[in-house]
């Protein structure tokens, strides 16, 4: 009974409410006063909250009188009291959010349901104006803070920042220990690597850096291969020696 | 063979530069391409003396002089570019040791020759670094030498101490260093820093005779005899600081371990079996060579393909062999210093093969070609940015490990672009013999050789001391001459020099 009303009020157990079940009935009354009607201040609710007390019915009658419902309900019928008080709770709820509920027409609900999936997918970043001066200065500030060199195209700078954050500062990177700056020996590739000459210093420089990035990728791949081998080794490895088989030392 | 006087022979030789000589067509019959050899003043004298001795009337028997052998190889069908003699070249079976020759893989007449690989298939050198310095090691070098000797089985007929069944051997032949990895004898980084990543994929153990397998099984994980050794070395000179750093060598005095070994009796049997099969194939296919020892078969023939598959299995054997000794060396160091090999930073710097034939891509006359490159006593030396070298060495070029002779020094070189163009990315492999084994035995006394090493402060442990004079520095060319010639000719670049403080030999 009263499933819809209970649902509307977000009552914890909406199914199977039986007003004739005295304990459930008393729980509901206390809950309604505590959460929705709030006619009493907290101290005044004590008598009503003692749901196992033999004098609870008197407290209820007093409560109904205080709500000025004394003559209007049959105080001996639980279902009637439940109905009236639930209705009251709903009214208060409505009054608290008139605007929100008054808009709720069936058309609107339908429209909302149609829009719902779109809202989930909508990326708040889509609404950003990527070419606004604000955005550009934001990217530049970010780049300054991360010490990332700026590119003429601020979107490229942003990509570089993203790559850095991903490899150094993201949770995954922190977990895997990648965030630690790799230490190694510097290598004067500009002087040592004479393997090609495009005839232009800047072009040479760029091509050599490109090649370094490639080497970096390959190193990463090789490290993963090694990790894979080590993982398999933990299962298969069982090195043994037996000096009785051969003769060592003389 | 054409009989000419020494002066007539000289007509066919032309000095190209300070460090190289050209062998013109006609020096030996039917030469398809010219020959070239790299020398400096001292090595030049040795080469020409050898030729002069061979031209003396009545000189018979023994191997042909190195120059003649280079020219005979130039007469083999399908050879491209030039037949290259490296500074450590000396006479060997068929091909000279220190000779590289490339054959066009797509030419149906091209040949593969077991003599161009050698009997010790995938004989090679591996270098391990440590984070120890001479001052840590010299006080305990005797103990350390003994410890290495107690871990690594050495000597003629020695047997391995890593338990192997016939099934294990089959798998090892197919998988190479992947087998050692699977069984947990080595580290993943070892594979990364090894030529071919320690595994030739075309290996087929079913092409290997059961005789070879029987010989190989007990020998896996042994150093062997002859010129093979394990040495504890100290970095004595750094020529290229940047490249050395990439290899994890920071300063002079850093301690390394060098292992020089091959495929033992297994490779020898594979080569012997192939030579027999190829003699028949030569008759069938009418292949003519200048020298009986240059037995060969068309690459595409059954015999040729079978040999390449068996050779690859032998190469895998050698890598597993060196890997097993790496494992044992790490154990020896770990026990001596009471630290784990990891904490001692005992990483493999690189592992090279100097007796092998490989299928590679090269640019010949401006065109990309697939070649079968024979390197006998010659080390691959690929330049920076070559796709087949490990990522760590992309900027420096491939490390080339040159094992010296007992008691002298060893070198690490790096590959160069010039070497790629002139010698198909090949360079020298070691000192190269100057005296034959028999001659060394006659002329030297093993006690003198050992006491001389003692005086130099080198701890030595030898399984068969009476053969040690065969390996005495006097029996070899000077490795520094050899390396300096390669550096001066530009076919590889000097990086590090290492001096031994302890030697373990068969």
XYZ file of C-alpha atoms in Angstrom:
756
model
C 0.000 0.000 0.000
C 1.020 3.621 -0.544
C 3.879 2.434 -2.770
C 3.825 5.474 -5.040
C 3.640 7.955 -2.206
C 6.440 6.242 -0.338
C 8.492 6.216 -3.530
C 7.874 9.896 -4.098
C 9.211 10.612 -0.629
C 12.249 8.325 -1.033
C 11.160 6.201 1.935
C 13.818 3.500 2.462
C 11.444 0.502 2.167
C 8.715 1.242 -0.328
C 7.507 -2.302 -0.933
C 5.327 -4.271 1.415
C 4.294 -1.506 3.766
C 1.287 -2.686 5.760
C -0.339 -0.020 7.952
C -1.774 -2.759 10.141
C 1.692 -3.930 11.059
C 1.964 -1.825 14.181
C 5.754 -1.604 14.328
C 6.107 -0.645 10.635
C 3.350 1.930 11.061
C 5.096 3.506 14.037
C 8.440 3.582 12.183
C 6.822 5.392 9.280
C 5.263 8.030 11.506
C 8.565 8.731 13.220
C 10.358 8.878 9.870
C 7.826 11.262 8.367
C 8.143 13.645 11.289
C 11.946 13.389 11.309
C 12.504 13.803 7.598
C 9.556 15.523 6.005
C 7.000 17.188 8.286
C 9.333 18.446 11.012
C 6.521 20.005 13.030
C 8.326 19.510 16.354
C 11.759 20.606 17.315
C 14.005 17.629 17.958
C 13.481 17.564 21.765
C 9.709 17.419 21.393
C 9.924 14.264 19.269
C 11.124 12.067 22.168
C 7.706 10.633 23.080
C 6.883 9.870 19.471
C 10.252 8.165 18.927
C 9.688 5.664 21.735
C 7.837 3.321 19.400
C 7.797 0.414 21.873
C 6.376 2.499 24.729
C 2.811 1.626 25.874
C 1.971 5.330 25.844
C 2.904 5.739 22.177
C -0.718 5.985 21.011
C -1.278 8.947 23.351
C 1.801 10.635 21.890
C 0.404 10.025 18.394
C -2.944 11.533 19.278
C -1.229 14.572 20.714
C 0.860 14.821 17.552
C -2.199 14.727 15.339
C -3.849 17.372 17.448
C -0.751 19.542 17.233
C -0.905 19.190 13.484
C -4.512 20.333 13.758
C -5.762 17.097 12.354
C -7.478 16.058 15.563
C -11.030 15.984 14.332
C -10.350 15.190 10.734
C -8.916 11.683 10.993
C -10.080 8.505 12.559
C -7.266 8.003 15.051
C -7.973 4.314 15.340
C -7.376 3.506 11.655
C -3.713 3.159 10.810
C -4.254 3.286 7.073
C -6.145 6.571 7.274
C -3.472 8.160 9.458
C -0.763 6.881 7.129
C -2.505 8.308 4.097
C -3.077 11.722 5.604
C 0.434 12.073 6.950
C 2.035 10.813 3.703
C -0.050 13.345 1.824
C 1.146 16.037 4.165
C 4.752 14.977 3.673
C 4.333 15.147 -0.076
C 2.798 18.550 0.151
C 5.749 19.852 2.176
C 8.163 18.282 -0.260
C 6.359 19.942 -3.122
C 6.311 23.308 -1.426
C 10.059 23.123 -0.908
C 10.659 22.656 -4.666
C 7.705 24.243 -6.390
C 9.645 25.334 -9.415
C 11.241 21.976 -10.077
C 8.007 20.013 -9.768
C 5.742 22.430 -11.556
C 7.790 22.012 -14.704
C 7.367 18.275 -14.627
C 4.956 17.547 -17.410
C 4.821 14.275 -19.303
C 6.218 16.015 -22.373
C 9.169 17.304 -20.493
C 9.885 13.926 -18.945
C 9.804 12.337 -22.379
C 12.087 14.979 -23.790
C 14.471 14.495 -20.914
C 14.557 10.774 -21.492
C 15.388 11.360 -25.133
C 18.203 13.708 -24.197
C 19.525 11.573 -21.411
C 22.157 9.593 -23.344
C 23.440 12.774 -24.944
C 23.954 14.364 -21.576
C 26.084 11.462 -20.423
C 28.369 11.679 -23.460
C 28.560 15.429 -23.507
C 32.109 16.514 -22.733
C 32.183 19.841 -20.956
C 35.444 20.540 -22.793
C 33.567 20.504 -26.113
C 32.011 23.801 -25.187
C 35.383 25.408 -24.638
C 36.597 27.892 -27.155
C 40.043 26.516 -27.938
C 41.131 29.615 -29.735
C 40.076 32.140 -27.129
C 42.875 34.284 -25.712
C 41.953 33.010 -22.249
C 42.506 29.437 -23.302
C 45.808 30.238 -25.002
C 47.152 32.076 -21.990
C 45.994 29.191 -19.784
C 47.916 26.709 -21.899
C 50.980 28.918 -21.792
C 50.812 29.206 -18.015
C 50.483 25.448 -17.749
C 53.469 24.995 -20.048
C 55.504 27.442 -17.960
C 54.694 25.567 -14.796
C 55.549 22.193 -16.310
C 58.643 23.663 -17.992
C 57.445 22.530 -21.389
C 58.839 24.387 -24.402
C 56.107 26.341 -26.193
C 55.120 25.696 -29.771
C 53.693 28.369 -32.050
C 50.471 26.370 -32.089
C 49.183 26.320 -28.522
C 47.309 23.079 -29.189
C 50.629 21.327 -29.851
C 51.934 22.780 -26.594
C 48.875 21.404 -24.845
C 49.516 17.989 -26.340
C 53.086 18.089 -25.049
C 51.815 19.042 -21.588
C 49.349 16.169 -21.714
C 52.083 13.724 -22.692
C 54.250 14.907 -19.819
C 51.433 14.699 -17.292
C 50.545 11.239 -18.536
C 54.055 9.838 -18.261
C 55.163 11.651 -15.111
C 52.310 12.864 -12.958
C 49.347 10.585 -13.614
C 48.299 8.038 -10.998
C 49.296 5.143 -13.263
C 52.734 6.609 -13.836
C 53.233 7.232 -10.130
C 52.278 3.668 -9.415
C 54.576 2.118 -11.998
C 57.510 4.271 -10.977
C 57.658 5.890 -14.397
C 57.310 9.328 -12.892
C 60.888 9.252 -11.724
C 62.976 11.106 -14.191
C 65.093 8.608 -16.086
C 68.742 9.032 -15.304
C 71.356 8.264 -17.886
C 74.571 9.527 -19.267
C 74.344 12.409 -21.663
C 75.418 11.527 -25.180
C 76.705 14.232 -27.530
C 74.704 12.939 -30.468
C 75.151 16.155 -32.408
C 78.911 15.737 -32.582
C 79.215 11.957 -32.529
C 76.447 11.006 -34.923
C 77.825 11.890 -38.352
C 75.831 9.317 -40.243
C 73.940 11.764 -42.441
C 73.997 15.364 -43.526
C 70.956 17.037 -45.045
C 72.994 20.124 -45.755
C 71.103 22.268 -43.276
C 72.091 22.530 -39.620
C 68.548 22.937 -38.339
C 67.236 20.100 -40.467
C 70.069 17.831 -39.272
C 69.243 18.735 -35.704
C 65.570 17.965 -36.171
C 66.221 14.687 -37.989
C 68.605 13.541 -35.287
C 66.099 14.339 -32.564
C 63.469 12.408 -34.458
C 65.811 9.465 -34.552
C 66.423 9.753 -30.795
C 62.683 9.638 -30.201
C 62.503 6.514 -32.319
C 65.297 4.924 -30.281
C 63.400 5.885 -27.130
C 60.300 4.075 -28.399
C 62.296 0.986 -29.324
C 63.947 0.994 -25.882
C 60.492 1.064 -24.344
C 59.423 -1.885 -26.485
C 62.567 -3.853 -25.621
C 62.010 -3.198 -21.908
C 58.490 -4.558 -22.209
C 59.791 -7.635 -24.032
C 62.336 -8.186 -21.254
C 59.639 -7.833 -18.605
C 57.565 -10.371 -20.487
C 60.474 -12.834 -20.609
C 61.116 -12.356 -16.890
C 57.439 -13.018 -16.164
C 57.608 -16.293 -18.086
C 60.889 -17.180 -16.398
C 59.265 -17.080 -12.976
C 57.210 -20.043 -14.172
C 59.747 -22.040 -16.184
C 63.166 -21.337 -14.669
C 64.878 -24.068 -12.718
C 68.631 -23.772 -13.144
C 70.671 -26.691 -11.822
C 74.295 -27.702 -11.733
C 75.768 -31.026 -10.793
C 79.540 -31.044 -10.393
C 79.591 -34.844 -10.346
C 78.739 -34.846 -14.057
C 81.964 -33.276 -15.205
C 85.329 -32.464 -13.805
C 86.036 -28.953 -12.689
C 89.328 -27.731 -11.318
C 92.495 -29.802 -11.426
C 98.120 -23.746 -59.258
C 100.095 -21.415 -61.461
C 103.801 -21.463 -60.654
C 105.334 -18.018 -60.864
C 108.302 -16.318 -59.315
C 107.782 -14.015 -56.331
C 108.453 -10.951 -58.457
C 105.907 -12.043 -61.034
C 103.368 -12.519 -58.275
C 103.948 -8.962 -57.089
C 102.640 -7.719 -60.454
C 99.148 -8.693 -59.336
C 99.306 -6.774 -56.070
C 98.691 -3.064 -55.822
C 98.890 -0.845 -52.777
C 95.603 1.054 -52.534
C 96.279 3.082 -49.435
C 98.442 3.135 -46.336
C 96.449 0.196 -44.944
C 95.115 -1.786 -47.868
C 96.285 -3.802 -50.854
C 94.385 -4.927 -53.907
C 94.698 -8.451 -55.331
C 94.033 -8.167 -59.053
C 92.256 -10.715 -61.163
C 94.668 -13.315 -62.547
C 96.596 -13.731 -59.278
C 94.771 -17.051 -59.131
C 92.786 -18.558 -62.044
C 89.093 -17.789 -62.626
C 88.769 -14.935 -60.164
C 85.245 -13.479 -60.400
C 86.050 -10.449 -58.279
C 89.156 -8.792 -56.919
C 90.575 -9.331 -53.463
C 91.567 -6.782 -50.853
C 93.512 -7.120 -47.657
C 94.153 -4.708 -44.823
C 97.574 -4.460 -43.197
C 99.981 -2.076 -41.546
C 103.787 -2.094 -41.949
C 104.446 -5.009 -39.582
C 101.561 -7.140 -40.814
C 102.428 -6.366 -44.423
C 105.875 -7.846 -43.899
C 104.392 -11.044 -42.442
C 101.999 -11.406 -45.377
C 104.647 -10.893 -48.037
C 107.160 -13.160 -46.281
C 104.535 -15.873 -46.328
C 104.023 -15.407 -50.064
C 107.764 -15.367 -50.724
C 108.251 -18.628 -48.794
C 105.501 -20.277 -50.820
C 107.174 -19.195 -54.085
C 110.471 -20.823 -53.241
C 111.164 -23.693 -55.573
C 110.251 -26.998 -54.035
C 107.922 -25.523 -51.405
C 105.156 -28.059 -51.034
C 102.664 -29.117 -48.436
C 101.006 -27.126 -45.699
C 98.362 -24.508 -46.284
C 98.525 -22.023 -49.147
C 99.616 -18.525 -48.150
C 96.791 -16.234 -46.971
C 96.878 -14.030 -50.075
C 96.446 -17.034 -52.362
C 93.542 -18.271 -50.262
C 91.828 -14.871 -50.481
C 92.222 -15.016 -54.258
C 90.879 -18.575 -54.463
C 87.776 -17.508 -52.577
C 87.365 -14.682 -55.115
C 87.060 -17.434 -57.743
C 84.038 -19.094 -56.110
C 80.728 -18.879 -58.026
C 78.338 -16.113 -56.997
C 80.766 -13.997 -54.968
C 79.969 -10.271 -54.965
C 81.985 -7.193 -54.046
C 85.434 -8.334 -53.052
C 87.044 -11.183 -51.184
C 88.246 -9.402 -48.059
C 91.295 -10.293 -45.981
C 91.314 -8.650 -42.589
C 94.512 -7.638 -40.775
C 94.624 -10.844 -38.721
C 94.384 -13.065 -41.805
C 96.310 -16.331 -41.759
C 96.066 -19.637 -43.603
C 93.232 -21.938 -42.743
C 91.291 -24.842 -44.191
C 90.133 -23.612 -47.617
C 89.320 -20.060 -46.616
C 91.979 -18.115 -44.773
C 91.084 -17.293 -41.181
C 90.295 -13.593 -41.261
C 88.588 -13.798 -44.642
C 85.066 -12.590 -45.361
C 83.183 -13.245 -48.559
C 79.607 -12.468 -49.549
C 77.551 -14.434 -52.074
C 74.420 -13.304 -53.874
C 71.627 -15.294 -52.232
C 69.351 -14.923 -55.256
C 71.898 -16.108 -57.815
C 71.148 -19.812 -58.435
C 74.854 -20.531 -58.955
C 75.996 -19.014 -55.639
C 77.602 -21.349 -53.151
C 77.903 -21.870 -49.436
C 81.140 -23.341 -48.136
C 81.734 -24.888 -44.703
C 85.377 -23.890 -45.129
C 84.175 -20.269 -45.137
C 82.671 -20.701 -41.694
C 85.310 -22.859 -40.083
C 85.179 -25.973 -37.989
C 84.381 -24.209 -34.745
C 80.997 -22.902 -35.867
C 79.939 -19.723 -34.040
C 83.170 -19.515 -32.162
C 82.847 -16.157 -30.497
C 83.554 -13.797 -27.666
C 81.317 -12.587 -24.888
C 82.171 -9.757 -22.528
C 80.583 -9.300 -19.097
C 81.083 -6.132 -17.142
C 81.145 -5.795 -13.358
C 81.012 -2.811 -11.053
C 84.251 -3.962 -9.403
C 87.567 -2.234 -9.835
C 91.110 -3.566 -10.019
C 91.712 -2.644 -6.381
C 88.806 -4.896 -5.301
C 89.918 -7.820 -7.412
C 93.736 -7.866 -7.438
C 94.083 -8.884 -3.763
C 91.843 -11.905 -4.384
C 92.710 -12.670 -7.992
C 94.303 -16.039 -7.192
C 91.197 -17.128 -5.314
C 88.976 -15.748 -8.049
C 90.946 -17.516 -10.796
C 90.673 -20.745 -8.818
C 86.966 -20.154 -8.243
C 86.350 -19.642 -11.988
C 88.439 -22.729 -12.685
C 86.350 -24.668 -10.162
C 83.123 -23.576 -11.822
C 83.866 -23.788 -15.540
C 84.854 -27.160 -16.971
C 87.902 -26.704 -19.229
C 90.288 -28.765 -21.302
C 90.239 -31.417 -23.996
C 87.392 -33.856 -23.388
C 85.933 -31.866 -20.482
C 82.301 -32.464 -19.600
C 79.623 -29.966 -18.662
C 78.146 -29.742 -15.176
C 74.712 -28.525 -16.249
C 72.524 -31.635 -16.419
C 71.361 -32.233 -20.000
C 69.366 -35.022 -21.540
C 69.208 -35.821 -25.253
C 65.806 -34.115 -25.326
C 67.245 -30.984 -23.675
C 69.943 -30.908 -26.352
C 67.382 -31.107 -29.176
C 65.509 -28.173 -27.648
C 68.677 -26.190 -27.051
C 69.751 -26.697 -30.678
C 66.458 -25.330 -31.889
C 66.025 -22.541 -29.340
C 69.559 -21.298 -28.717
C 69.684 -18.767 -25.900
C 65.909 -18.939 -25.544
C 66.520 -22.361 -24.042
C 68.977 -20.924 -21.505
C 66.429 -18.215 -20.726
C 63.590 -20.660 -20.314
C 65.636 -22.801 -17.960
C 66.674 -19.711 -16.009
C 70.427 -19.804 -16.597
C 70.614 -16.286 -17.989
C 68.914 -12.898 -17.863
C 66.576 -11.370 -20.410
C 69.109 -8.578 -20.998
C 71.704 -11.159 -22.061
C 69.564 -12.061 -25.051
C 69.096 -8.410 -25.896
C 72.877 -7.897 -26.058
C 73.743 -10.811 -28.284
C 74.211 -11.095 -32.023
C 71.012 -12.539 -33.586
C 69.504 -12.329 -30.085
C 71.215 -15.647 -29.385
C 69.074 -17.714 -31.693
C 69.232 -18.540 -35.397
C 65.694 -19.252 -36.435
C 66.499 -21.493 -39.380
C 68.154 -24.061 -37.086
C 66.909 -27.583 -37.698
C 68.268 -30.253 -35.327
C 66.994 -33.001 -37.642
C 69.688 -31.965 -40.161
C 72.396 -32.722 -37.610
C 73.940 -36.203 -37.537
C 73.472 -38.287 -34.419
C 77.257 -38.487 -34.216
C 77.453 -34.719 -33.773
C 74.755 -34.805 -31.110
C 76.557 -37.594 -29.282
C 79.773 -35.555 -29.283
C 77.976 -32.358 -28.300
C 75.777 -33.545 -25.450
C 78.409 -33.966 -22.706
C 80.374 -30.927 -23.895
C 77.684 -28.304 -23.499
C 78.765 -25.719 -20.957
C 82.484 -26.382 -21.321
C 85.191 -23.981 -22.394
C 87.191 -26.405 -24.516
C 90.855 -26.193 -25.368
C 92.941 -24.535 -28.061
C 92.716 -20.773 -28.171
C 89.597 -20.686 -25.998
C 89.731 -19.031 -22.619
C 87.930 -17.195 -19.883
C 89.747 -14.120 -18.663
C 89.300 -11.608 -15.895
C 90.287 -8.325 -17.457
C 90.775 -4.753 -16.346
C 89.952 -1.758 -18.523
C 93.350 -0.256 -19.329
C 92.427 2.378 -21.899
C 89.265 4.138 -23.035
C 89.450 5.637 -26.518
C 85.802 6.535 -27.007
C 84.312 7.777 -23.744
C 80.762 8.051 -25.037
C 80.584 4.610 -26.583
C 82.229 3.075 -23.510
C 79.594 4.663 -21.294
C 76.849 3.170 -23.401
C 78.446 -0.200 -22.657
C 78.517 0.542 -18.917
C 82.281 1.132 -18.824
C 82.860 4.316 -16.888
C 86.501 4.373 -15.885
C 89.870 2.741 -16.313
C 90.375 -0.081 -13.837
C 86.852 -1.473 -14.169
C 86.827 -5.274 -14.137
C 85.296 -7.358 -16.953
C 85.087 -11.049 -17.759
C 85.726 -12.262 -21.291
C 84.616 -15.687 -22.465
C 85.975 -16.998 -25.760
C 84.464 -20.293 -26.796
C 82.524 -22.014 -29.545
C 80.466 -25.053 -30.411
C 83.100 -27.607 -29.331
C 83.026 -31.040 -30.940
C 79.462 -30.498 -32.068
C 80.310 -27.773 -34.587
C 83.374 -29.693 -35.743
C 81.264 -32.746 -36.547
C 78.621 -30.664 -38.351
C 81.343 -29.145 -40.551
C 82.984 -32.515 -41.226
C 79.650 -34.099 -42.193
C 78.868 -31.191 -44.517
C 82.237 -31.328 -46.259
C 81.655 -34.989 -47.126
C 78.172 -34.315 -48.477
C 79.386 -31.324 -50.486
C 82.199 -33.133 -52.221
C 79.545 -35.324 -53.822
C 77.340 -32.329 -54.630
C 80.254 -30.593 -56.364
C 80.720 -33.532 -58.703
C 77.000 -33.695 -59.430
C 76.629 -29.951 -60.106
C 80.026 -29.557 -61.819
C 81.280 -26.899 -59.446
C 84.959 -26.161 -59.998
C 87.164 -24.521 -57.403
C 90.883 -23.740 -57.273
C 91.393 -25.684 -54.067
C 90.008 -29.045 -52.985
C 89.557 -27.634 -49.510
C 87.030 -25.148 -50.814
C 84.286 -27.774 -50.858
C 80.982 -26.028 -51.376
C 77.429 -26.504 -52.598
C 74.891 -24.263 -54.279
C 72.992 -22.340 -51.619
C 69.673 -23.481 -53.031
C 70.693 -27.159 -53.295
C 69.634 -29.735 -50.718
C 73.203 -29.960 -49.386
C 73.506 -26.178 -49.143
C 70.223 -25.766 -47.290
C 70.927 -28.726 -45.021
C 74.289 -27.253 -44.102
C 72.807 -23.834 -43.327
C 70.193 -25.428 -41.051
C 72.752 -27.632 -39.287
C 75.161 -24.708 -39.009
C 72.414 -22.640 -37.376
C 71.858 -25.450 -34.879
C 75.591 -25.454 -34.127
C 75.461 -21.674 -33.717
C 72.649 -22.110 -31.207
C 74.756 -24.729 -29.439
C 77.606 -22.236 -29.103
C 75.300 -19.556 -27.675
C 73.880 -21.943 -25.108
C 77.462 -22.934 -24.347
C 78.593 -19.360 -23.728
C 75.390 -18.704 -21.781
C 76.059 -21.657 -19.501
C 79.544 -20.335 -18.843
C 78.110 -16.909 -18.176
C 75.907 -18.502 -15.537
C 78.891 -20.310 -14.014
C 81.084 -17.177 -14.041
C 78.356 -15.218 -12.303
C 78.181 -17.921 -9.653
C 81.956 -17.873 -9.185
C 82.011 -14.077 -8.718
C 78.942 -14.140 -6.550
C 80.538 -16.675 -4.181
C 83.859 -14.868 -4.049
C 82.391 -11.464 -3.252
C 79.355 -12.692 -1.368
C 77.088 -10.544 -3.494
C 74.455 -11.439 -6.053
C 75.439 -11.167 -9.736
C 72.786 -8.460 -9.965
C 74.496 -6.385 -7.316
C 77.799 -6.923 -9.089
C 76.115 -5.548 -12.242
C 77.366 -8.545 -14.234
C 75.623 -7.667 -17.465
C 76.605 -8.946 -20.879
C 78.061 -6.034 -22.848
C 77.849 -7.992 -26.078
C 78.384 -11.405 -27.623
C 79.904 -11.724 -31.104
C 80.343 -14.654 -33.447
C 83.464 -14.749 -35.578
C 82.926 -18.031 -37.419
C 79.573 -17.944 -39.119
C 77.608 -17.475 -42.342
C 74.556 -15.223 -42.242
C 71.896 -13.988 -44.589
C 72.022 -10.188 -44.592
C 70.838 -7.228 -46.636
C 73.554 -5.048 -48.128
C 73.803 -2.334 -50.735
C 75.860 -3.565 -53.687
C 76.471 -1.103 -56.531
C 73.605 1.055 -55.289
C 71.113 -1.807 -55.120
C 69.836 -3.610 -52.056
C 70.705 -7.276 -52.230
C 70.256 -10.337 -50.060
C 73.650 -11.876 -49.447
C 75.010 -14.921 -47.713
C 77.937 -13.434 -45.809
C 80.666 -15.850 -44.734
C 82.744 -14.561 -41.861
C 85.595 -16.836 -40.891
C 87.812 -15.306 -38.248
C 85.980 -12.102 -38.943
C 83.521 -10.258 -36.744
C 80.353 -8.521 -37.816
C 80.716 -4.774 -37.201
C 77.491 -2.999 -38.066
C 77.388 0.802 -38.009
C 75.250 3.062 -35.805
C 71.506 2.916 -36.513
C 71.626 -0.486 -38.188
C 68.314 -2.223 -37.439
C 69.970 -5.516 -36.435
C 71.980 -4.142 -33.527
C 70.544 -3.719 -30.009
C 68.753 -0.510 -29.201
C 71.360 0.414 -26.573
C 74.042 0.571 -29.264
C 72.037 2.382 -31.932
C 74.078 5.539 -31.383
C 77.504 3.975 -30.988
C 77.485 1.166 -33.536
C 77.751 -2.514 -32.741
C 80.373 -3.420 -30.123
C 83.032 -5.665 -31.649
C 84.901 -7.833 -29.163
C 88.472 -8.676 -30.102
C 90.034 -11.298 -27.891
C 93.775 -10.963 -27.650
C 96.241 -13.731 -27.005
C 97.062 -15.031 -23.578
C 98.815 -12.341 -21.587
C 98.450 -9.532 -24.117
C 95.390 -7.341 -24.320
C 91.894 -7.425 -25.756
C 89.871 -4.689 -27.394
C 86.334 -3.506 -27.848
C 85.745 -1.732 -31.157
C 82.584 -0.320 -32.671
C 81.220 -0.725 -36.174
C 81.405 2.111 -38.712
C 79.563 3.222 -41.832
C 82.792 2.890 -43.813
C 83.124 -0.741 -42.747
C 79.572 -1.312 -43.910
C 80.486 -0.045 -47.363
C 83.952 -1.584 -47.741
C 83.773 -4.938 -45.972
C 80.040 -5.709 -45.704
C 80.174 -4.627 -42.063
C 83.043 -6.921 -41.069
C 86.262 -6.465 -39.169
C 89.041 -8.493 -37.571
C 88.489 -11.100 -34.846
C 91.682 -11.398 -32.847
C 95.414 -11.579 -33.153
C 95.686 -14.206 -35.871
C 98.357 -16.898 -35.836
C 101.872 -16.140 -36.963
C 103.396 -19.551 -36.144
C 101.688 -22.886 -36.737
C 100.805 -24.949 -33.663
C 103.510 -27.497 -34.446
C 106.125 -24.804 -34.912
C 105.138 -23.183 -31.602
C 105.523 -26.492 -29.829
C 108.995 -26.960 -31.298
C 110.285 -23.457 -30.651
C 108.888 -22.627 -27.206
C 108.986 -24.197 -23.770
C 105.778 -24.257 -21.781
C 107.623 -23.469 -18.528
C 109.020 -20.258 -19.990
C 105.591 -19.257 -21.209
C 103.995 -19.812 -17.810
C 106.732 -18.067 -15.855
C 106.539 -15.086 -18.192
C 102.832 -14.759 -17.446
C 103.562 -15.004 -13.730
C 106.039 -12.155 -14.054
C 103.402 -10.022 -15.707
C 101.189 -10.569 -12.666
C 98.670 -12.699 -14.495
C 97.180 -15.600 -12.551
C 96.801 -18.590 -14.803
C 94.975 -21.895 -14.493
C 95.560 -24.354 -17.337
C 94.102 -27.815 -17.753
C 96.845 -29.023 -20.102
C 99.983 -26.927 -19.483
C 102.029 -28.827 -22.066
C 100.000 -27.313 -24.879
C 100.187 -23.782 -23.548
C 103.042 -22.729 -25.843
C 100.742 -23.128 -28.836
C 98.883 -20.165 -27.440
C 101.871 -18.101 -26.363
C 101.809 -14.480 -27.548
C 104.918 -15.233 -29.640
C 102.852 -17.613 -31.783
C 100.477 -14.827 -32.772
C 100.475 -11.548 -34.616
C 100.404 -8.510 -32.413
C 96.751 -7.820 -31.634
C 97.433 -4.110 -31.225
C 98.801 -3.982 -34.797
C 95.688 -5.759 -36.009
C 93.288 -3.451 -34.184
C 95.192 -0.290 -35.084
C 95.035 -1.301 -38.746
C 91.255 -1.737 -38.586
C 90.960 1.628 -36.853
C 93.246 3.390 -39.310
C 91.493 1.826 -42.298
C 88.201 3.036 -40.818
C 86.449 -0.345 -40.946
C 85.904 -0.171 -37.183
C 86.711 2.216 -34.389
C 88.702 1.660 -31.202
C 86.685 2.013 -28.032
C 88.220 0.159 -25.071
C 91.403 -1.742 -24.324
C 91.412 -4.468 -21.660
C 94.354 -6.184 -19.953
C 94.056 -9.629 -18.348
C 94.789 -10.269 -14.676
C 93.690 -13.894 -14.622
C 93.344 -16.526 -17.355
C 91.538 -19.856 -17.383
C 92.510 -22.103 -20.275
C 91.904 -25.563 -21.591
